[in-house]
CSV table of N, CA, C and O in Angstrom, one decimal:
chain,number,residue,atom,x,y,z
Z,1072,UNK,N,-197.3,-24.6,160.5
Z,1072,UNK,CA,-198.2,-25.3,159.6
Z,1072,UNK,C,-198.2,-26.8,159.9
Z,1072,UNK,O,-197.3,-27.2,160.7
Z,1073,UNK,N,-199.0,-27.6,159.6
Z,1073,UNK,CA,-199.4,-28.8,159.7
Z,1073,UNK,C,-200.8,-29.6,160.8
Z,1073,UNK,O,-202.0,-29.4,160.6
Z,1074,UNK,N,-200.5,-30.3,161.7
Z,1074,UNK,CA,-201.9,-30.6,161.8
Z,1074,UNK,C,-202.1,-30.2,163.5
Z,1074,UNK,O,-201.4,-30.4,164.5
Z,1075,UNK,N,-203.7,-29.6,163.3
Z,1075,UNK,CA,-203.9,-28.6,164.4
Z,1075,UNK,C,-204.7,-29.6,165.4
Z,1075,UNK,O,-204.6,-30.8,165.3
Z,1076,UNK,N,-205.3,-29.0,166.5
Z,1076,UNK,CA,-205.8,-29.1,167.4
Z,1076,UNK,C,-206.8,-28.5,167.3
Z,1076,UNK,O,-206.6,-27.3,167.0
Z,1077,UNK,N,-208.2,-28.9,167.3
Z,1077,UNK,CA,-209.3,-27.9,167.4
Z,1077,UNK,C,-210.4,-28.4,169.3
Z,1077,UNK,O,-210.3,-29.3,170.1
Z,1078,UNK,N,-211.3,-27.4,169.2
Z,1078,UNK,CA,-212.4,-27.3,170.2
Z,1078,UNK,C,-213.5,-27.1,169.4
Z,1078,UNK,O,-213.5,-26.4,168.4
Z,1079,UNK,N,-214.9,-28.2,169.9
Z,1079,UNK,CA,-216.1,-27.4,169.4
Z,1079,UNK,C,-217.0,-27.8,170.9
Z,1079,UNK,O,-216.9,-28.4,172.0
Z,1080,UNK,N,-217.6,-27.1,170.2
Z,1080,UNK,CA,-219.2,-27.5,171.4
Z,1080,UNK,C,-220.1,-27.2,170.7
Z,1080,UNK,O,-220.3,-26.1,170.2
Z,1081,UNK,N,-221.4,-28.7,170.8
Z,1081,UNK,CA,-221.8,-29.0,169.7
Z,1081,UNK,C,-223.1,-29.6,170.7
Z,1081,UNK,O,-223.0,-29.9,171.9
Z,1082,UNK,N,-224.2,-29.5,169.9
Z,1082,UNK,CA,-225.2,-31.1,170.6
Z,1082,UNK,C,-226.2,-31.3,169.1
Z,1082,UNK,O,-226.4,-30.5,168.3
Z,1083,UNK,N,-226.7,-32.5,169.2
Z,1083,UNK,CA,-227.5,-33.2,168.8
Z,1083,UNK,C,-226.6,-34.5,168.4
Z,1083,UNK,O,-225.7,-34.9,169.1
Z,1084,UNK,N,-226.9,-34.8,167.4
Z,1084,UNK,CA,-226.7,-37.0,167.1
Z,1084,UNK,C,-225.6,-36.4,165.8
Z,1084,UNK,O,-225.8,-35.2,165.4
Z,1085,UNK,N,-225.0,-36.9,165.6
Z,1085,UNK,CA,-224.5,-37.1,164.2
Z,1085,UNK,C,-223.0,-36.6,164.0
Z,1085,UNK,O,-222.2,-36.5,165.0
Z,1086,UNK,N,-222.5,-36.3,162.5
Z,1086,UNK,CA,-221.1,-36.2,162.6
Z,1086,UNK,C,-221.0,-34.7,162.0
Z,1086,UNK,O,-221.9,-34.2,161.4
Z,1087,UNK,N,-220.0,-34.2,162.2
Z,1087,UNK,CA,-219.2,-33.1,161.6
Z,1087,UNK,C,-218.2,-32.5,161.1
Z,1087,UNK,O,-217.2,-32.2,161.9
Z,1088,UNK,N,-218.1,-32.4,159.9
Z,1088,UNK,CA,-216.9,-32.9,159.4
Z,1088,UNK,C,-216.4,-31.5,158.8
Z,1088,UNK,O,-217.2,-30.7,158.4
Z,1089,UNK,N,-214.9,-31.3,158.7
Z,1089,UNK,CA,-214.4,-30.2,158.6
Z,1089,UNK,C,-213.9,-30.6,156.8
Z,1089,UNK,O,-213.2,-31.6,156.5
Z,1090,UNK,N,-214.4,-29.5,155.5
Z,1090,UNK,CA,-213.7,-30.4,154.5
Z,1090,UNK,C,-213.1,-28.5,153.9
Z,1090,UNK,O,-213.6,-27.5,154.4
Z,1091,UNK,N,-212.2,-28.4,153.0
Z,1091,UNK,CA,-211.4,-28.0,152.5
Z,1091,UNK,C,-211.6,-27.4,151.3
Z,1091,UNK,O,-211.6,-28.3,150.4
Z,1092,UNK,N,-212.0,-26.2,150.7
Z,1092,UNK,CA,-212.6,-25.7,149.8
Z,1092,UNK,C,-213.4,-25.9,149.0
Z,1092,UNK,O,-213.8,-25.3,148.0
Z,1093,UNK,N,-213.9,-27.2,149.7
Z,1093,UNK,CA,-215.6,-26.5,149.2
Z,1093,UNK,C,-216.1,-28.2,149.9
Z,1093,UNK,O,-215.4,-29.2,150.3
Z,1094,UNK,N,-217.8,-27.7,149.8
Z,1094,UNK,CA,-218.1,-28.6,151.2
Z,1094,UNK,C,-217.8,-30.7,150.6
Z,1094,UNK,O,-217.9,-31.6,151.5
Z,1095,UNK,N,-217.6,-30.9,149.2
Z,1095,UNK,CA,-217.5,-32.5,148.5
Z,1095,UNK,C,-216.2,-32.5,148.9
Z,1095,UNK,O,-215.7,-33.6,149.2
Z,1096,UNK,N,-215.1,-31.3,148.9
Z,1096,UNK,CA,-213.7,-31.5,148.8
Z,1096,UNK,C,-212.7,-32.0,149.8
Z,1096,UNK,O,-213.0,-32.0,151.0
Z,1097,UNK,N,-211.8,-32.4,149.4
Z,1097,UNK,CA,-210.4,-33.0,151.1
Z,1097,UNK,C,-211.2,-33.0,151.8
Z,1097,UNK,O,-211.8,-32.0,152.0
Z,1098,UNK,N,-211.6,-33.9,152.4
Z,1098,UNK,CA,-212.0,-34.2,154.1
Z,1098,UNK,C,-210.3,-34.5,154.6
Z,1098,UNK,O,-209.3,-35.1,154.3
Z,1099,UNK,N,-211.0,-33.2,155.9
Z,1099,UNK,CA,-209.6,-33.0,157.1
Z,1099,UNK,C,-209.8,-33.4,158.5
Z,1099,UNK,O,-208.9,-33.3,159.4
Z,1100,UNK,N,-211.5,-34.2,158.9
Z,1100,UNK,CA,-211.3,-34.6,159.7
Z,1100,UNK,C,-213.0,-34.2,160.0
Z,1100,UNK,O,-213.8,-33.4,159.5
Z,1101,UNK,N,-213.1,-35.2,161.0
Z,1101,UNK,CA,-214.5,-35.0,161.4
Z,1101,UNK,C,-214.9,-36.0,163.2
Z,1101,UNK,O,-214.3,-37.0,163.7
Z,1102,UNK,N,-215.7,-35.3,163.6
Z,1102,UNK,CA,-215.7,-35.0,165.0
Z,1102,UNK,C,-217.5,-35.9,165.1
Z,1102,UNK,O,-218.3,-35.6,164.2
Z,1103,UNK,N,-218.1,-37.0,166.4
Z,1103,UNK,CA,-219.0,-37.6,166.3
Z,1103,UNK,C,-219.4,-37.0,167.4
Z,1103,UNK,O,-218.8,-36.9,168.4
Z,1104,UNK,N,-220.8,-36.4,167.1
Z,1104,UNK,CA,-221.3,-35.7,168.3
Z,1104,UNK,C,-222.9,-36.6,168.6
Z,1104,UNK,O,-223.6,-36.9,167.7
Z,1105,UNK,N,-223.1,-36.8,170.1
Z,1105,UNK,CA,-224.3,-37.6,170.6
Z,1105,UNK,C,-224.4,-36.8,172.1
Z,1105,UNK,O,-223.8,-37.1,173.2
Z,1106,UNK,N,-225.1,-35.9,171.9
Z,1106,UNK,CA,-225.8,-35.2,173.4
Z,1106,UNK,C,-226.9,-34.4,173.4
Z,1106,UNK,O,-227.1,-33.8,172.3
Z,1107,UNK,N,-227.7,-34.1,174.4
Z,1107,UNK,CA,-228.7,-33.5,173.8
Z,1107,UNK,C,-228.4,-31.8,174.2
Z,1107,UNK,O,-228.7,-30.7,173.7
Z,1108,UNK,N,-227.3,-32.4,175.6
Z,1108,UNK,CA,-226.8,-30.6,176.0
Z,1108,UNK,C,-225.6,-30.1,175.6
Z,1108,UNK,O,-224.7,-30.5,176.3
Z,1109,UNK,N,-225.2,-29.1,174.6
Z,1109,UNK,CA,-224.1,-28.2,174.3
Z,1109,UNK,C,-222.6,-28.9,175.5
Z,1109,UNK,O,-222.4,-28.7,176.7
Z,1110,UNK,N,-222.1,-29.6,174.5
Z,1110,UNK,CA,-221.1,-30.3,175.2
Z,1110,UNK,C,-219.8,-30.2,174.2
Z,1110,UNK,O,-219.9,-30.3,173.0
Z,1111,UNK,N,-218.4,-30.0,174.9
Z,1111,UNK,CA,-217.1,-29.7,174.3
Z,1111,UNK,C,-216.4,-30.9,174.2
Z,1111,UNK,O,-216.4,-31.9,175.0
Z,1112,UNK,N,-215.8,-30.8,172.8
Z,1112,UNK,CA,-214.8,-31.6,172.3
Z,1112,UNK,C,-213.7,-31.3,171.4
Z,1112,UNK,O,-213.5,-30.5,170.5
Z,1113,UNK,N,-213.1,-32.2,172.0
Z,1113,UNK,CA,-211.3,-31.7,171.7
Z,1113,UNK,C,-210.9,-33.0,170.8
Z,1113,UNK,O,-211.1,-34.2,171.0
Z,1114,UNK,N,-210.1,-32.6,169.5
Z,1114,UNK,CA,-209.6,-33.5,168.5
Z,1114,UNK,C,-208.7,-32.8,167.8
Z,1114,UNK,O,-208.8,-31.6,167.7
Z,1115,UNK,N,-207.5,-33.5,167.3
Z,1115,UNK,CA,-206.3,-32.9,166.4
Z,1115,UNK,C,-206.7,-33.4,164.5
Z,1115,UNK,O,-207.0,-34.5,164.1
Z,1116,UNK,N,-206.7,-32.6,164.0
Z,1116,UNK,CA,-207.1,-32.7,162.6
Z,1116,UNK,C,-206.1,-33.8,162.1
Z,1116,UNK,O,-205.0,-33.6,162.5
Z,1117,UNK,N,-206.3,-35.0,161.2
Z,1117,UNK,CA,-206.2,-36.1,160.8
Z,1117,UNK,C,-204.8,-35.7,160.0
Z,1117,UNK,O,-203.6,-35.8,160.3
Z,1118,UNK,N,-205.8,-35.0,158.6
Z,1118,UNK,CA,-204.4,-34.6,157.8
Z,1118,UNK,C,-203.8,-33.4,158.0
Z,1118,UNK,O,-204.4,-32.4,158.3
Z,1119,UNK,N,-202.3,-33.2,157.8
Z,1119,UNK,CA,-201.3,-32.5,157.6
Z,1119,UNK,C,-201.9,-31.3,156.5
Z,1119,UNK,O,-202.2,-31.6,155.3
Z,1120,UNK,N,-201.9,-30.1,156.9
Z,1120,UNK,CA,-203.0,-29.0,156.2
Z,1120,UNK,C,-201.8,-28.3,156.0
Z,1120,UNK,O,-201.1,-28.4,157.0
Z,1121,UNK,N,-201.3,-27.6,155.1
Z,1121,UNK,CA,-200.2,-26.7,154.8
Z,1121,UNK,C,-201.0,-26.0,153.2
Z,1121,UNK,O,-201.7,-26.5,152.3
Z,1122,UNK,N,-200.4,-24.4,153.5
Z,1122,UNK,CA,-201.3,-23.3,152.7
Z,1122,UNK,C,-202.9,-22.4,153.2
Z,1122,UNK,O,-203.3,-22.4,154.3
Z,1123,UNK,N,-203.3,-22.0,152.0
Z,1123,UNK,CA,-204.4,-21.2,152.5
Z,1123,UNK,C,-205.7,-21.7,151.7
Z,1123,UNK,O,-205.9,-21.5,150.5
Z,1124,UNK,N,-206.5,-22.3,152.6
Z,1124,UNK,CA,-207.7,-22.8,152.2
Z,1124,UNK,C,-209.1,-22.3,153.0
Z,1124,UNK,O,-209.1,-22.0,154.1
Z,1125,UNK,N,-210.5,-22.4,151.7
Z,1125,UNK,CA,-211.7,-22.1,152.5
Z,1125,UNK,C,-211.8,-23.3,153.5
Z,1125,UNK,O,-211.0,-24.3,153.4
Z,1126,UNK,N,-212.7,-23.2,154.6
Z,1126,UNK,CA,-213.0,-24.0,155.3
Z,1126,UNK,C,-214.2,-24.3,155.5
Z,1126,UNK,O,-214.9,-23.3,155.5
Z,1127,UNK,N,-214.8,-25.4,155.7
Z,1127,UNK,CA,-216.3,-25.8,155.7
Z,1127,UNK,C,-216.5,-27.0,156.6
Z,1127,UNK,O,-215.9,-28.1,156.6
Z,1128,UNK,N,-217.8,-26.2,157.5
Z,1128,UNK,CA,-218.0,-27.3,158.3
Z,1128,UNK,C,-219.3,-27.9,157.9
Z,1128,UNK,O,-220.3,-27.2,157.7
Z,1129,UNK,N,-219.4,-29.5,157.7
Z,1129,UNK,CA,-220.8,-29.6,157.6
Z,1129,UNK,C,-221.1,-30.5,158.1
Z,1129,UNK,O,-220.3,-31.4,158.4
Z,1130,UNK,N,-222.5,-30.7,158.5
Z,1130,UNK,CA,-223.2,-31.2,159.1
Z,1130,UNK,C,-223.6,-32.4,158.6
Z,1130,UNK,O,-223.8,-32.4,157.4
Z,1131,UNK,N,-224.0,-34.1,159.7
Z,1131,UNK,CA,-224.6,-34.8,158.6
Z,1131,UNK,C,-226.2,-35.1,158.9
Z,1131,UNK,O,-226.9,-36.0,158.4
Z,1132,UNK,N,-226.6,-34.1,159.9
Z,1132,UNK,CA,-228.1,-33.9,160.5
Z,1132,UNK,C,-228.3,-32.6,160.5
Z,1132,UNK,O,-227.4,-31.8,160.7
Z,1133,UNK,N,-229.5,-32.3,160.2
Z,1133,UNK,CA,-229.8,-31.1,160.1
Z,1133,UNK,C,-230.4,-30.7,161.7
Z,1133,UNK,O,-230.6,-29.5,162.0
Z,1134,UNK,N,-230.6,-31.7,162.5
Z,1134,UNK,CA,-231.0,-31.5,163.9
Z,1134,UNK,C,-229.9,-31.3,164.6
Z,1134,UNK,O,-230.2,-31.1,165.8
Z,1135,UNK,N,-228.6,-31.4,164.4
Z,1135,UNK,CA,-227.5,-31.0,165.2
Z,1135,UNK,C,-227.0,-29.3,165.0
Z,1135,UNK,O,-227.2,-28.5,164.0
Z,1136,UNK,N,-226.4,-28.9,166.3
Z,1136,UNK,CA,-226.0,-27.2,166.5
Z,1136,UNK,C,-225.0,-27.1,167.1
Z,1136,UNK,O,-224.7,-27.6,168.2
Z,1137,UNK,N,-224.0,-26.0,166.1
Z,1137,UNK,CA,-222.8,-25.7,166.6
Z,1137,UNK,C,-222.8,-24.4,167.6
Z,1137,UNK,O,-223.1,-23.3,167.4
Z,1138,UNK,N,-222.3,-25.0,168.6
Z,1138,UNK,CA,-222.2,-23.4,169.6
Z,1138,UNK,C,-220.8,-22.8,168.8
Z,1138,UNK,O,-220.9,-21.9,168.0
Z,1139,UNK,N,-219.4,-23.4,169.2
Z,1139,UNK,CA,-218.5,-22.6,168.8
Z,1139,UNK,C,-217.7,-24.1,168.0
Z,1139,UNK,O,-218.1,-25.3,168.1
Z,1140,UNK,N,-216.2,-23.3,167.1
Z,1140,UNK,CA,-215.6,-24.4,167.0
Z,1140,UNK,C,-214.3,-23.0,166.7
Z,1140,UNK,O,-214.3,-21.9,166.3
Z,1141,UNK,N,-213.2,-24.2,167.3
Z,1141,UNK,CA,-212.2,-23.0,167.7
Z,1141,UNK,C,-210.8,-23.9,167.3
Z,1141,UNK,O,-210.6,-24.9,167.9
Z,1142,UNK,N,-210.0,-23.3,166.3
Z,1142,UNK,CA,-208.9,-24.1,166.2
Z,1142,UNK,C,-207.7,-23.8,167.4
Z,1142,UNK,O,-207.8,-22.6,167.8
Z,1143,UNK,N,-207.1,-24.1,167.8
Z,1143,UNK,CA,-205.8,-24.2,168.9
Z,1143,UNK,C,-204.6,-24.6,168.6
Z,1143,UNK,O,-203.8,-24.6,169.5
C-alpha cells in the first residue's frame, strides 16, 4: 500500500487528473499532457493511497484521449 507508480498514453492539450471516489473528491494526482500523437508517461501518485477506493479519471478538455493508463 501507499504511493504508486502509474503509465498513461494520452494526446491532446490539457490535464488529467486521477481523483478518489467520486470525480470533486481527494485529488491523487494529475498528469499534463501537450501532444498531438499518442505519447507515454510515467509519474508516481502524489498522495499516500491506503484502502479500497473508486477511481476516476478526468479530463480538463474534452479534446484530449486516453489510449491506456496502467498503474505499476
Amino acid at each position: 500500500e501507499g504511493a504508486s507508480a502509474f503509465t498513461v498514453k494520452a494526446k491532446g492539450k490539457g490535464r488529467i487528473e486521477i481523483r478518489l471516489d467520486s470525480p470533486e473528491a481527494q485529488f491523487a494526482n494529475a498528469v499534463e499532457i501537450d501532444s498531438t500523437d499518442y505519447r507515454g508517461y510515467i509519474d508516481r501518485a502524489e498522495a499516500k493511497i491506503t484502502g479500497v477506493h473508486d477511481v476516476y479519471i478526468v479530463f480538463s478538455d474534452k479534446d484530449m484521449t486516453l489510449d491506456s493508463w496502467q498503474f505499476i
